[in-house]
XYZ file of C-alpha atoms in Angstrom:
755
model
C 0.013 -0.130 0.095
C 1.187 3.493 -1.011
C 1.893 5.739 2.133
C 4.381 7.599 0.791
C 2.472 10.695 -0.208
C 1.543 10.765 3.824
C 5.311 10.760 4.583
C 6.259 13.898 2.098
C 4.109 16.084 4.051
C 5.793 15.266 7.126
C 9.650 15.731 5.831
C 11.211 18.908 5.712
C 13.331 19.482 2.916
C 16.673 20.599 3.295
C 18.721 21.686 0.346
C 21.350 23.850 0.776
C 23.453 25.435 -2.402
C 26.707 26.937 -1.797
C 28.005 28.819 -4.913
C 30.784 27.322 -6.873
C 34.128 29.141 -5.742
C 37.032 28.682 -8.508
C 39.780 30.224 -6.712
C 41.919 27.182 -5.476
C 43.569 29.033 -2.926
C 40.380 30.361 -1.257
C 39.456 26.507 -1.126
C 42.412 25.351 0.795
C 41.152 27.721 3.595
C 37.453 27.037 3.053
C 37.671 22.971 2.632
C 38.255 23.341 6.616
C 35.232 25.307 6.951
C 33.256 22.933 4.957
C 34.403 19.868 6.484
C 33.056 21.288 9.649
C 29.784 22.660 7.890
C 29.087 19.468 6.574
C 29.484 17.304 9.638
C 27.602 20.007 11.954
C 24.678 19.828 9.199
C 24.625 16.285 8.798
C 24.658 15.703 12.682
C 21.965 18.427 13.143
C 19.603 16.588 10.809
C 20.422 13.477 12.480
C 20.163 15.003 16.084
C 16.725 15.882 14.784
C 15.243 13.270 13.460
C 16.684 10.787 16.004
C 15.309 12.930 18.921
C 12.036 12.730 17.132
C 12.110 9.171 17.226
C 13.107 8.949 20.503
C 10.402 11.300 21.748
C 7.901 8.766 19.995
C 8.867 5.591 21.661
C 9.191 7.456 24.814
C 5.493 8.264 24.644
C 4.787 4.824 24.410
C 6.878 4.188 27.357
C 5.073 6.689 29.416
C 1.884 5.003 28.466
C 3.516 1.618 29.218
C 5.047 2.949 32.707
C 1.181 4.169 33.868
C -0.225 0.454 32.975
C 2.996 -1.404 34.555
C 2.606 0.612 37.850
C -1.007 -0.748 38.174
C 0.300 -4.144 37.390
C 3.140 -3.874 39.938
C 0.449 -2.991 42.922
C -1.576 -6.185 41.638
C 1.755 -8.332 41.779
C 2.348 -6.840 45.459
C -1.235 -7.604 46.523
C -0.529 -11.438 45.167
C 2.543 -11.507 47.345
C 0.724 -9.785 50.358
C -2.436 -11.758 49.794
C -0.107 -15.203 50.310
C 1.167 -13.865 53.545
C -2.658 -13.250 54.843
C -3.654 -16.664 53.820
C -0.862 -18.011 55.467
C -1.558 -16.223 58.415
C -5.210 -17.553 58.279
C -3.793 -21.269 58.817
C -3.273 -20.581 62.670
C 0.202 -22.189 62.809
C -0.830 -25.263 60.767
C 2.065 -24.794 58.274
C 2.119 -28.073 56.594
C 3.799 -28.436 53.288
C 0.610 -29.719 51.541
C -1.414 -26.276 52.890
C 1.745 -24.334 51.292
C 1.967 -25.936 48.286
C -1.555 -25.503 47.463
C -1.868 -21.496 48.556
C 1.197 -21.561 45.841
C -0.731 -23.112 43.239
C -3.972 -21.445 43.840
C -2.146 -17.553 44.168
C 0.513 -18.647 41.232
C 3.508 -17.683 43.728
C 6.799 -20.016 43.478
C 8.217 -20.218 47.022
C 6.769 -19.953 50.443
C 8.934 -20.424 53.572
C 7.527 -20.091 57.056
C 10.147 -19.005 59.850
C 10.108 -19.279 63.486
C 11.326 -16.422 65.656
C 14.893 -17.167 65.489
C 14.715 -16.967 61.823
C 14.547 -20.719 60.896
C 12.672 -22.077 58.106
C 10.259 -24.683 59.466
C 8.178 -25.160 56.351
C 7.785 -24.676 52.928
C 6.012 -25.320 49.666
C 8.605 -27.292 47.922
C 9.855 -28.976 51.075
C 13.447 -27.325 50.266
C 15.802 -25.376 52.558
C 14.063 -26.768 56.231
C 16.452 -25.345 58.955
C 18.131 -22.571 56.994
C 18.753 -19.761 59.091
C 18.818 -16.333 58.288
C 22.403 -14.519 59.040
C 22.498 -10.937 60.139
C 22.589 -8.452 56.691
C 20.530 -11.082 54.833
C 17.465 -9.386 53.631
C 15.409 -12.084 55.342
C 16.981 -11.087 58.828
C 16.578 -7.476 58.305
C 12.885 -7.763 58.205
C 13.059 -10.247 61.151
C 14.288 -7.701 63.375
C 12.616 -4.696 61.518
C 9.267 -4.913 63.688
C 7.732 -4.394 60.333
C 4.491 -6.269 59.853
C 4.969 -6.478 55.965
C 7.565 -5.720 53.511
C 7.974 -6.338 49.674
C 11.686 -6.252 48.270
C 12.741 -5.215 44.743
C 13.917 -8.231 42.551
C 16.668 -9.668 43.945
C 19.107 -12.857 43.561
C 18.201 -15.491 45.960
C 21.128 -16.050 48.340
C 20.758 -20.105 47.672
C 19.794 -20.608 44.384
C 20.966 -17.651 42.657
C 17.773 -17.091 40.641
C 16.273 -13.632 40.432
C 12.934 -13.220 42.668
C 10.649 -10.649 43.807
C 10.169 -11.579 47.721
C 7.600 -10.088 49.911
C 7.605 -11.039 54.004
C 4.401 -10.959 56.108
C 4.693 -11.353 59.994
C 2.331 -14.170 61.441
C 2.769 -13.470 65.329
C 4.609 -14.843 67.883
C 7.480 -13.944 66.297
C 7.045 -16.375 63.116
C 7.039 -14.557 59.589
C 6.500 -15.869 56.196
C 8.617 -15.114 53.008
C 6.670 -15.209 49.747
C 8.426 -15.187 46.462
C 7.491 -14.989 42.691
C 10.205 -16.040 39.915
C 11.644 -12.487 38.442
C 10.856 -14.495 34.874
C 7.201 -14.733 35.983
C 6.904 -11.175 36.901
C 8.586 -10.238 33.739
C 6.079 -12.601 32.048
C 3.186 -10.805 33.946
C 4.478 -7.391 33.021
C 5.668 -8.023 29.735
C 2.383 -7.037 27.914
C 3.346 -3.551 28.884
C 6.329 -3.792 25.870
C 9.171 -1.739 27.240
C 11.630 -4.256 26.005
C 9.634 -4.666 22.745
C 9.837 -1.002 22.161
C 13.408 -1.130 22.533
C 13.751 -4.397 20.174
C 12.028 -2.354 17.688
C 14.379 0.433 17.925
C 17.137 -1.973 17.648
C 15.415 -3.770 14.428
C 16.970 -0.680 12.343
C 20.285 -1.587 11.019
C 22.000 1.637 12.203
C 20.753 1.225 15.574
C 23.528 -0.414 17.775
C 21.733 -0.168 20.880
C 18.742 1.022 22.717
C 18.176 1.470 26.402
C 16.068 2.412 29.335
C 17.351 4.150 32.527
C 15.427 4.514 35.843
C 15.531 7.580 38.030
C 18.588 5.949 40.001
C 20.638 5.737 36.999
C 20.363 2.108 37.117
C 19.947 0.282 33.108
C 16.777 -1.657 33.688
C 15.741 -2.544 29.714
C 18.462 -2.887 27.255
C 18.821 -4.656 23.696
C 22.320 -5.359 25.189
C 21.733 -7.600 27.842
C 25.415 -6.907 29.576
C 24.042 -3.707 30.629
C 21.256 -4.890 33.046
C 21.856 -3.763 36.303
C 24.760 -1.183 35.396
C 24.996 2.157 36.598
C 24.109 4.749 33.975
C 27.077 7.217 33.827
C 29.565 4.649 34.730
C 31.880 5.719 31.696
C 32.938 8.486 29.280
C 30.118 7.806 26.624
C 27.281 7.957 29.037
C 26.515 11.641 29.780
C 23.255 13.744 30.275
C 21.543 11.002 32.162
C 19.911 13.272 34.530
C 18.978 16.168 32.335
C 15.418 17.427 32.072
C 15.297 18.005 28.264
C 16.297 15.739 25.236
C 20.087 15.242 24.975
C 22.371 14.034 22.261
C 26.125 13.768 21.963
C 29.246 11.489 19.855
C 31.108 9.129 21.542
C 32.690 5.499 21.170
C 30.493 2.481 21.339
C 32.269 -0.870 21.042
C 35.252 0.648 18.997
C 32.752 2.697 16.528
C 32.259 6.553 16.697
C 28.323 6.324 17.151
C 25.455 8.999 18.115
C 23.728 8.819 21.490
C 20.215 10.300 22.027
C 18.357 10.499 25.438
C 14.756 11.781 25.958
C 13.086 11.771 29.663
C 10.180 9.736 30.114
C 7.715 11.326 32.133
C 4.233 10.430 33.515
C 1.796 12.869 35.158
C 4.616 15.389 35.739
C 6.704 12.935 37.232
C 9.928 11.851 35.571
C 10.511 8.174 35.528
C 13.413 7.792 33.682
C 15.516 8.241 30.253
C 15.160 6.608 27.213
C 18.257 6.452 24.987
C 19.835 4.632 21.839
C 23.055 4.462 20.195
C 23.037 5.424 16.514
C 25.916 4.189 14.198
C 27.660 6.693 12.390
C 29.666 4.361 10.240
C 27.738 5.158 7.191
C 27.378 8.749 7.883
C 31.284 9.329 8.606
C 31.780 7.444 5.162
C 29.181 9.547 3.163
C 31.130 12.875 4.582
C 34.490 11.538 4.261
C 33.797 10.948 0.708
C 32.419 14.218 -0.231
C 35.010 16.010 1.564
C 37.501 13.520 -0.338
C 35.970 14.375 -3.738
C 35.870 17.938 -2.597
C 39.414 18.560 -2.273
C 40.699 17.371 -5.765
C 37.089 18.458 -7.743
C 36.805 22.220 -6.885
C 34.525 22.862 -9.697
C 32.199 19.735 -8.798
C 31.508 21.119 -4.800
C 28.179 22.687 -5.818
C 27.155 19.449 -6.945
C 28.599 17.557 -4.546
C 26.697 19.339 -1.932
C 23.250 19.103 -3.666
C 24.211 15.156 -3.440
C 25.165 14.967 0.268
C 21.743 17.097 0.763
C 19.871 14.737 -1.008
C 21.399 12.165 1.133
C 20.408 13.983 4.093
C 16.743 13.941 2.641
C 16.554 10.299 2.159
C 18.216 9.888 5.648
C 15.389 11.893 6.765
C 12.850 10.098 4.797
C 13.928 7.130 6.443
C 13.763 7.920 10.140
C 10.233 9.559 9.244
C 8.995 6.123 8.187
C 10.816 4.952 11.086
C 8.892 6.963 13.270
C 5.501 7.478 11.591
C 4.801 4.236 9.892
C 3.722 0.899 11.257
C 6.492 -1.690 10.157
C 3.967 -4.602 10.421
C 1.180 -3.286 8.176
C 2.755 -0.506 6.325
C 0.146 2.048 7.392
C 0.733 5.373 9.557
C 1.301 4.448 13.142
C 0.293 5.715 16.941
C 2.732 8.614 16.623
C 1.481 9.768 13.496
C -1.937 9.666 14.477
C -1.016 11.697 17.594
C 0.496 14.360 15.451
C -2.808 14.468 13.601
C -4.776 14.575 16.923
C -2.790 17.699 18.139
C -3.662 19.657 15.370
C -7.043 19.148 16.084
C -6.724 19.917 19.315
C -4.813 23.017 18.426
C -6.915 24.404 15.778
C -10.219 24.233 18.299
C -12.355 23.484 15.580
C -15.881 23.184 15.872
C -16.294 21.214 12.761
C -17.899 17.784 12.954
C -14.818 15.395 13.508
C -15.122 12.017 14.598
C -12.504 9.080 15.832
C -13.401 5.261 15.514
C -11.416 3.159 17.579
C -11.667 -0.231 15.780
C -10.583 -3.372 18.037
C -9.835 -7.068 17.200
C -11.784 -8.285 20.054
C -10.716 -11.799 20.293
C -7.119 -11.210 18.516
C -5.477 -12.162 21.926
C -7.345 -15.730 21.731
C -6.363 -16.352 18.273
C -3.005 -15.258 18.896
C -2.437 -17.626 21.760
C -3.940 -20.243 19.902
C -2.159 -20.346 16.599
C 0.897 -18.199 17.183
C 2.325 -14.663 16.700
C 3.031 -15.364 12.936
C -0.688 -16.196 12.201
C -1.680 -13.001 14.653
C 0.661 -10.924 12.218
C -0.998 -12.073 9.176
C -4.379 -11.394 10.736
C -3.167 -8.023 11.426
C -1.899 -7.091 8.126
C -4.869 -8.643 6.089
C -7.140 -6.409 8.552
C -5.089 -3.164 7.789
C -5.038 -3.985 4.145
C -8.557 -4.287 3.713
C -9.313 -1.176 5.899
C -6.688 0.934 4.045
C -8.400 -0.533 0.219
C -12.179 0.490 1.573
C -11.502 3.822 3.280
C -8.097 5.221 2.558
C -9.427 7.169 -0.325
C -11.708 9.339 2.332
C -10.408 8.823 5.554
C -7.006 8.704 7.565
C -6.314 4.917 8.619
C -3.858 4.176 11.494
C -2.516 1.210 13.486
C -2.845 2.290 16.950
C -1.896 -0.332 19.187
C -1.501 -4.209 18.704
C -4.899 -5.526 17.832
C -6.553 -1.821 17.298
C -6.911 0.611 14.455
C -7.993 4.342 14.175
C -10.182 5.494 11.396
C -10.316 9.436 11.341
C -13.349 11.322 10.025
C -12.950 15.117 9.091
C -16.517 15.961 8.798
C -19.977 14.134 8.920
C -23.681 15.077 9.016
C -24.965 13.378 11.963
C -24.677 10.063 13.930
C -26.573 8.388 11.309
C -23.228 8.844 9.098
C -21.129 7.409 11.540
C -23.644 4.564 12.084
C -23.563 3.768 8.529
C -19.357 3.803 8.411
C -19.255 1.630 11.478
C -21.248 -0.755 9.980
C -19.287 -0.653 6.610
C -15.961 -0.904 8.602
C -17.353 -4.392 9.947
C -18.482 -5.616 6.644
C -15.241 -4.625 4.765
C -13.214 -6.939 7.050
C -13.224 -11.044 6.585
C -16.116 -12.563 9.026
C -13.986 -15.836 8.919
C -10.477 -16.896 8.912
C -9.230 -20.424 8.343
C -6.316 -21.776 10.346
C -4.957 -25.116 10.932
C -8.330 -26.949 9.123
C -10.822 -24.516 11.467
C -12.742 -21.918 10.980
C -12.787 -18.871 12.997
C -14.834 -16.163 13.593
C -13.165 -12.637 13.601
C -14.839 -10.065 15.726
C -14.457 -6.530 15.435
C -15.755 -3.981 17.750
C -15.831 -0.103 17.566
C -15.781 2.780 19.881
C -16.993 6.066 18.734
C -15.881 9.632 19.679
C -17.427 12.791 18.567
C -14.324 15.178 18.507
C -16.146 18.790 17.550
C -14.084 21.421 19.507
C -14.288 20.320 22.956
C -10.751 18.573 23.447
C -7.269 20.175 24.073
C -5.298 16.986 24.708
C -5.165 13.992 21.991
C -4.783 11.483 25.200
C -8.340 12.431 26.356
C -9.722 11.794 22.609
C -8.008 8.274 23.153
C -9.040 7.821 26.498
C -12.800 8.369 26.112
C -12.567 6.028 22.498
C -11.339 3.241 24.862
C -13.772 3.996 27.133
C -16.661 3.420 24.574
C -14.937 0.243 23.283
C -15.362 -1.161 26.739
C -19.035 -0.452 26.288
C -19.550 -2.333 23.396
C -21.741 -5.819 23.763
C -23.696 -4.097 27.006
C -26.172 -4.691 24.381
C -25.084 -8.120 23.020
C -26.394 -7.122 19.550
C -24.050 -3.908 19.096
C -20.931 -3.697 17.424
C -19.997 -0.396 18.485
C -20.713 2.377 21.053
C -20.267 6.292 21.423
C -18.589 7.856 24.267
C -20.770 9.816 26.778
C -19.898 11.610 29.821
C -21.776 9.089 32.275
C -19.523 6.645 30.994
C -16.245 7.855 32.926
C -18.618 7.301 36.156
C -19.288 3.751 35.185
C -15.617 3.283 34.667
C -14.731 4.535 38.255
C -17.193 2.283 39.722
C -15.564 -0.658 37.450
C -12.664 0.098 39.324
C -13.711 0.203 42.535
C -15.535 -2.884 42.098
C -12.455 -4.697 40.651
C -10.391 -3.368 43.687
C -13.118 -5.085 46.286
C -13.350 -8.303 43.830
C -9.586 -8.775 44.129
C -9.447 -8.099 47.989
C -12.473 -10.700 48.540
C -10.608 -13.277 46.211
C -7.322 -12.632 48.257
C -9.163 -12.581 51.694
C -12.298 -15.295 51.523
C -12.488 -15.652 55.066
C -13.911 -12.322 55.244
C -16.894 -13.144 53.801
C -17.441 -10.357 51.558
C -17.612 -12.965 48.601
C -19.869 -16.104 49.461
C -22.186 -18.468 47.572
C -25.978 -18.951 47.810
C -27.327 -22.092 46.649
C -30.855 -22.415 44.758
C -32.386 -25.829 45.052
C -33.333 -27.759 41.645
C -36.158 -29.896 42.477
C -37.060 -33.200 40.430
C -40.321 -32.947 38.918
C -41.568 -36.462 39.672
C -41.049 -36.649 42.953
C -40.695 -33.260 43.919
C -37.721 -33.458 46.041
C -34.563 -31.709 45.889
C -31.912 -33.373 43.444
C -29.236 -30.800 43.517
C -28.174 -27.028 43.675
C -27.324 -24.481 41.620
C -24.233 -22.606 43.338
C -24.418 -18.879 42.690
C -21.802 -16.139 43.954
C -22.481 -13.249 45.705
C -20.312 -10.028 46.667
C -21.000 -7.590 49.697
C -18.967 -5.208 49.812
C -18.005 -2.975 53.019
C -17.240 -0.068 50.964
C -19.905 -0.239 48.333
C -22.517 -2.499 49.857
C -24.473 -5.541 47.842
C -22.888 -5.686 44.159
C -25.092 -7.451 41.277
C -23.416 -11.083 40.216
C -24.408 -9.408 36.576
C -21.774 -6.698 37.358
C -19.016 -7.945 39.329
C -19.079 -10.967 36.950
C -18.903 -9.042 33.935
C -15.603 -6.659 35.396
C -14.045 -10.198 36.259
C -14.651 -11.196 32.661
C -13.542 -7.990 31.257
C -10.321 -7.929 33.862
C -9.158 -10.988 33.618
C -10.095 -12.341 37.059
C -12.330 -15.299 35.902
C -9.793 -17.989 36.757
C -9.146 -17.264 40.292
C -12.686 -16.301 40.851
C -13.951 -19.653 39.381
C -11.380 -21.540 41.215
C -12.714 -20.251 44.471
C -16.396 -21.134 43.494
C -15.398 -24.486 42.508
C -13.347 -25.249 45.754
C -16.532 -23.638 47.654
C -18.992 -25.039 45.914
C -17.407 -28.670 46.451
C -16.936 -28.109 50.412
C -20.328 -27.374 50.351
C -21.461 -30.599 48.748
C -18.919 -32.563 51.100
C -21.101 -31.181 53.948
C -24.089 -31.996 52.781
C -22.661 -35.959 51.901
C -21.600 -35.595 55.567
C -25.028 -34.717 56.766
C -26.324 -38.282 55.582
C -27.592 -37.225 52.084
C -26.348 -39.046 48.859
C -26.751 -38.141 45.471
C -27.717 -34.608 45.604
C -25.611 -32.537 42.491
C -23.841 -29.918 42.872
C -24.178 -27.266 39.395
C -21.369 -24.603 39.115
C -21.104 -22.222 36.333
C -17.814 -21.833 34.412
C -16.539 -19.241 32.190
C -14.407 -19.822 28.701
C -11.432 -18.558 30.821
C -11.498 -21.140 32.800
C -12.304 -23.992 30.081
C -9.334 -22.535 28.275
C -6.816 -22.575 31.041
C -4.629 -25.633 30.764
C -4.841 -26.228 34.416
C -8.576 -26.225 35.122
C -9.192 -29.774 34.481
C -6.444 -31.210 36.303
C -6.645 -28.940 39.364
C -10.646 -30.006 39.383
C -9.650 -33.547 39.160
C -7.598 -32.932 42.456
C -9.881 -31.035 44.636
C -12.491 -33.833 43.851
C -9.986 -36.134 44.705
C -9.346 -34.192 47.971
C -12.773 -33.755 49.002
C -14.016 -37.387 48.021
C -16.754 -36.067 45.903
C -18.055 -38.312 43.156
C -17.644 -36.726 39.654
C -20.931 -37.875 38.718
C -22.271 -35.374 41.443
C -20.597 -32.491 39.953
C -22.434 -30.625 36.815
C -20.616 -27.723 35.277
C -23.056 -25.091 33.473
C -21.791 -23.334 30.296
C -23.567 -20.752 28.128
C -24.363 -21.601 24.336
C -22.261 -18.201 23.420
C -19.283 -19.650 25.306
C -19.462 -22.886 23.127
C -19.815 -21.126 20.039
C -16.804 -18.341 20.650
C -14.471 -21.337 20.462
C -16.140 -24.491 19.368
C -13.752 -27.245 18.659
C -11.250 -26.455 21.468
C -14.450 -25.870 23.878
C -16.273 -28.593 23.014
C -12.964 -31.248 23.334
C -12.870 -29.642 26.946
C -16.223 -30.564 27.829
C -15.449 -34.283 26.520
C -12.811 -34.653 28.296
C -14.827 -33.616 31.484
C -17.494 -35.962 31.003
C -14.843 -38.532 30.570
C -13.966 -37.953 34.199
C -17.629 -38.640 34.951
C -18.805 -34.960 35.358
C -22.088 -33.696 33.644
C -22.112 -30.750 31.507
C -25.026 -28.590 31.353
C -26.113 -25.889 28.946
C -27.275 -22.885 30.645
C -29.544 -20.161 29.296
C -30.487 -22.524 26.523
C -32.545 -20.344 23.966
C -30.597 -17.009 24.087
C -27.777 -18.015 21.693
C -27.259 -19.183 18.343
C -26.975 -22.534 18.179
C -29.298 -24.807 16.301
C -31.147 -27.998 17.365
C -29.326 -29.794 14.485
C -25.856 -29.136 16.282
C -27.219 -30.335 19.763
C -26.134 -33.774 19.481
C -22.787 -32.947 18.457
C -22.050 -31.334 21.527
C -20.719 -32.912 24.630
C -23.418 -32.219 27.049
C -26.245 -33.896 29.336
C -28.392 -31.177 30.382
C -30.544 -28.446 28.783
C -31.492 -25.781 31.214
C -34.284 -23.723 29.323
C -33.965 -19.853 29.927
C -36.576 -18.195 32.118
C -37.705 -16.077 29.384
C -39.258 -19.012 27.604
C -40.725 -20.029 30.773
C -42.019 -16.894 31.263
C -43.956 -16.971 27.869
C -46.113 -19.913 28.953
C -48.864 -17.971 29.982
C -48.808 -15.671 26.824
C -50.180 -17.517 24.094
C -50.514 -21.265 22.835
C -47.956 -20.477 20.136
C -45.178 -19.620 22.614
C -46.327 -22.597 24.943
C -46.057 -25.086 22.057
C -42.408 -23.907 21.443
C -41.149 -24.494 25.165
C -43.109 -28.058 24.697
C -41.587 -28.741 21.561
C -37.733 -28.103 22.769
C -38.652 -30.419 25.903
C -39.531 -33.082 23.247
C -36.957 -32.496 21.221
C -33.927 -32.760 23.836
C -35.781 -36.142 25.211
C -35.105 -37.395 21.794
C -31.336 -36.509 21.941
C -31.480 -37.854 25.289
C -30.773 -34.799 27.455
C -31.828 -33.906 30.643
C -34.127 -30.647 30.703
C -34.322 -28.009 33.909
C -36.873 -25.376 33.487
C -35.060 -22.047 34.978
C -37.318 -19.509 36.635
C -40.721 -20.956 37.401
C -42.640 -18.566 39.356
C -46.406 -19.919 39.187
C -48.368 -22.668 39.251
C -49.625 -22.585 35.591
C -45.805 -22.772 34.389
C -45.051 -25.685 36.688
C -48.469 -27.787 35.648
C -47.645 -26.872 32.057
C -44.359 -27.883 32.133
C -44.982 -31.245 34.500
C -47.404 -31.737 31.672
C -44.965 -31.921 28.981
C -42.437 -34.196 31.034
C -39.924 -31.603 32.276
C -37.303 -33.458 34.122
C -36.735 -30.645 36.794
C -37.776 -27.231 37.831
C -35.643 -24.441 39.665
C -37.471 -21.142 40.683
C -38.939 -18.678 43.409
C -42.175 -21.089 43.093
C -40.035 -23.554 44.983
C -37.492 -22.100 46.477
C -35.207 -18.942 46.445
C -31.203 -18.965 46.694
C -30.392 -20.091 50.378
C -27.291 -19.464 52.461
C -25.314 -22.210 53.326
C -27.417 -22.726 56.956
C -30.819 -22.659 54.999
C -29.768 -25.188 52.268
C -28.631 -27.584 55.065
C -31.953 -27.056 56.858
C -33.957 -27.741 54.094
C -32.266 -30.999 53.205
C -32.704 -32.178 56.960
C -36.378 -31.204 56.720
C -36.978 -33.452 53.569
C -35.178 -36.488 55.139
C -37.404 -36.288 58.183
C -40.428 -36.014 55.872
C -39.386 -38.843 53.744
C -38.721 -41.043 57.101
């Protein structure tokens, strides 16, 4: 795709025409001046364009740093949460318990120390009896009197491996040390792309090294691995490490004269470090020396040589500009180019009807994880090509981030124009892609911001478009959403709920997160045949929070695996308590998310927990929605088949609200259909709708599937369902969701009545 005309608009043409001097004597003196002038001129071009390139990457580092700070807080919370969980053991520090905690919270090492600093237990059975010596970080914490502490990443004194350690005091002089391997920390924080940005800069053959220096002048990121941990300024080539402005200088790098550029990285007016890179001057000096050599013997060609030199400088300017403004993968304008365009919009303060459409491939990460990064790159190239071909003649197209594109609209009449454009964008991209013999859907979502003249900062436009994108799908059929002022309040509440949810997951003993159990009745015997476990969250700060609200946030913020594991563990313990009451054959139904089914550790973990609690797999039923199965049919259906082989039964929840056809039901690895309550509500409406519900029951029975009716609320519905041989009932007509003690009581009452 041709983007040269866009690049040329960014270039500043720098031609210098020097009159041809014909007097040889004057040239002897002027050659020295010419040498200095050419060198300074060329270096000034290189300095300007290199500084612009450095600023472009520094901006990305600033955005990454903001996200990384939040990620570090979550990592620290995980270390402290581990200590708090060990504290709750009340002195029972068995290796089995510690190992379970380490696997649950994904930490690598847990060591429990007595009051003398001696390791008495660990999750891996290692180092029992090891004593912390004076001067060791463990000894420092032991004598500090602090209740908790988080270390920076450091080498372990025994193994030499890099760890991030946290310490938590347990009482009676005991304390616990928890550790996460630096590799895991880096994997957790790796999505924020600091090293990737450095590697991208280094990919240009003229960039010898790219590096990032923190505020303590320590190199914490570099394309030269030997730099890590070194103090910046430790040799003569390191200059301007702490200056508030851009800096550049010439110095030696590995025996080669090189050009150094540094740019401060600032987040919220606070300097967090310095980005720098070393640019090779080899080709530059070769060009300069050639010009000077030829100039010494060809006086009459001086003017022509200078024109050639400036043309070379222009080409180098063009190359650096392409590096700064064109995405290397897709060949379309990049984030830096977009921000320049938005700055121009903001500086004009125009009240024209301008808009920004942020286009996101919502399932790109899943495709990347399933088929690899090469396949993901090919998808991005294809999407960029299709967007460019469809809209470049009228609109500006940019690649904003890894799986996001931006389309700028410089004038439109009303929202109908934008609605139509959003639909055209979705239709312009392939709906399906084929990989490894499977056909996968490609899902596009669009966040729209009407810019007008109300923005003064380009980052605010991007922020609001991102917020709008988060709201796509609140109504399931929507593929795009407009930014509204009210969304900011919604975002703040989402962040508050996320924080409360994390606290509740890390501290389940406080009771904010708990389960209630809704009985499921056998239609023939009118007795309880099982319970559905339903999560509830009651925050001391926000009060009761709707499951619809906090479950959606857990899915968006990738907390579903941790939350789901807690729900499974708690529900199985409830079932064990029921069996201890002398009740057998009662099932527990647990809702499972797509994230859990795609987690490779989910099935082995479920198998282990069932074995530990001695729960029969046949008494465990996992519920999944139609949409979960259809989003990744082959992988999910395969996982369900494996679970059924373990003896676990599978139910499709909210059946009828998705898009699966009846002809496909017999291909699914399922045992039970739970008819959505919307069908049950319609039973009392018209005979036609009543007939539809009965037909669903009949068809499911022909496929040898058990049918459960959800949301049964009156006798008319129950009578109809009973008449049409529905197998099981669930709803307020029979029982609301019950607390733990209420569920036990109702089972005991049933036993007494049966006696």
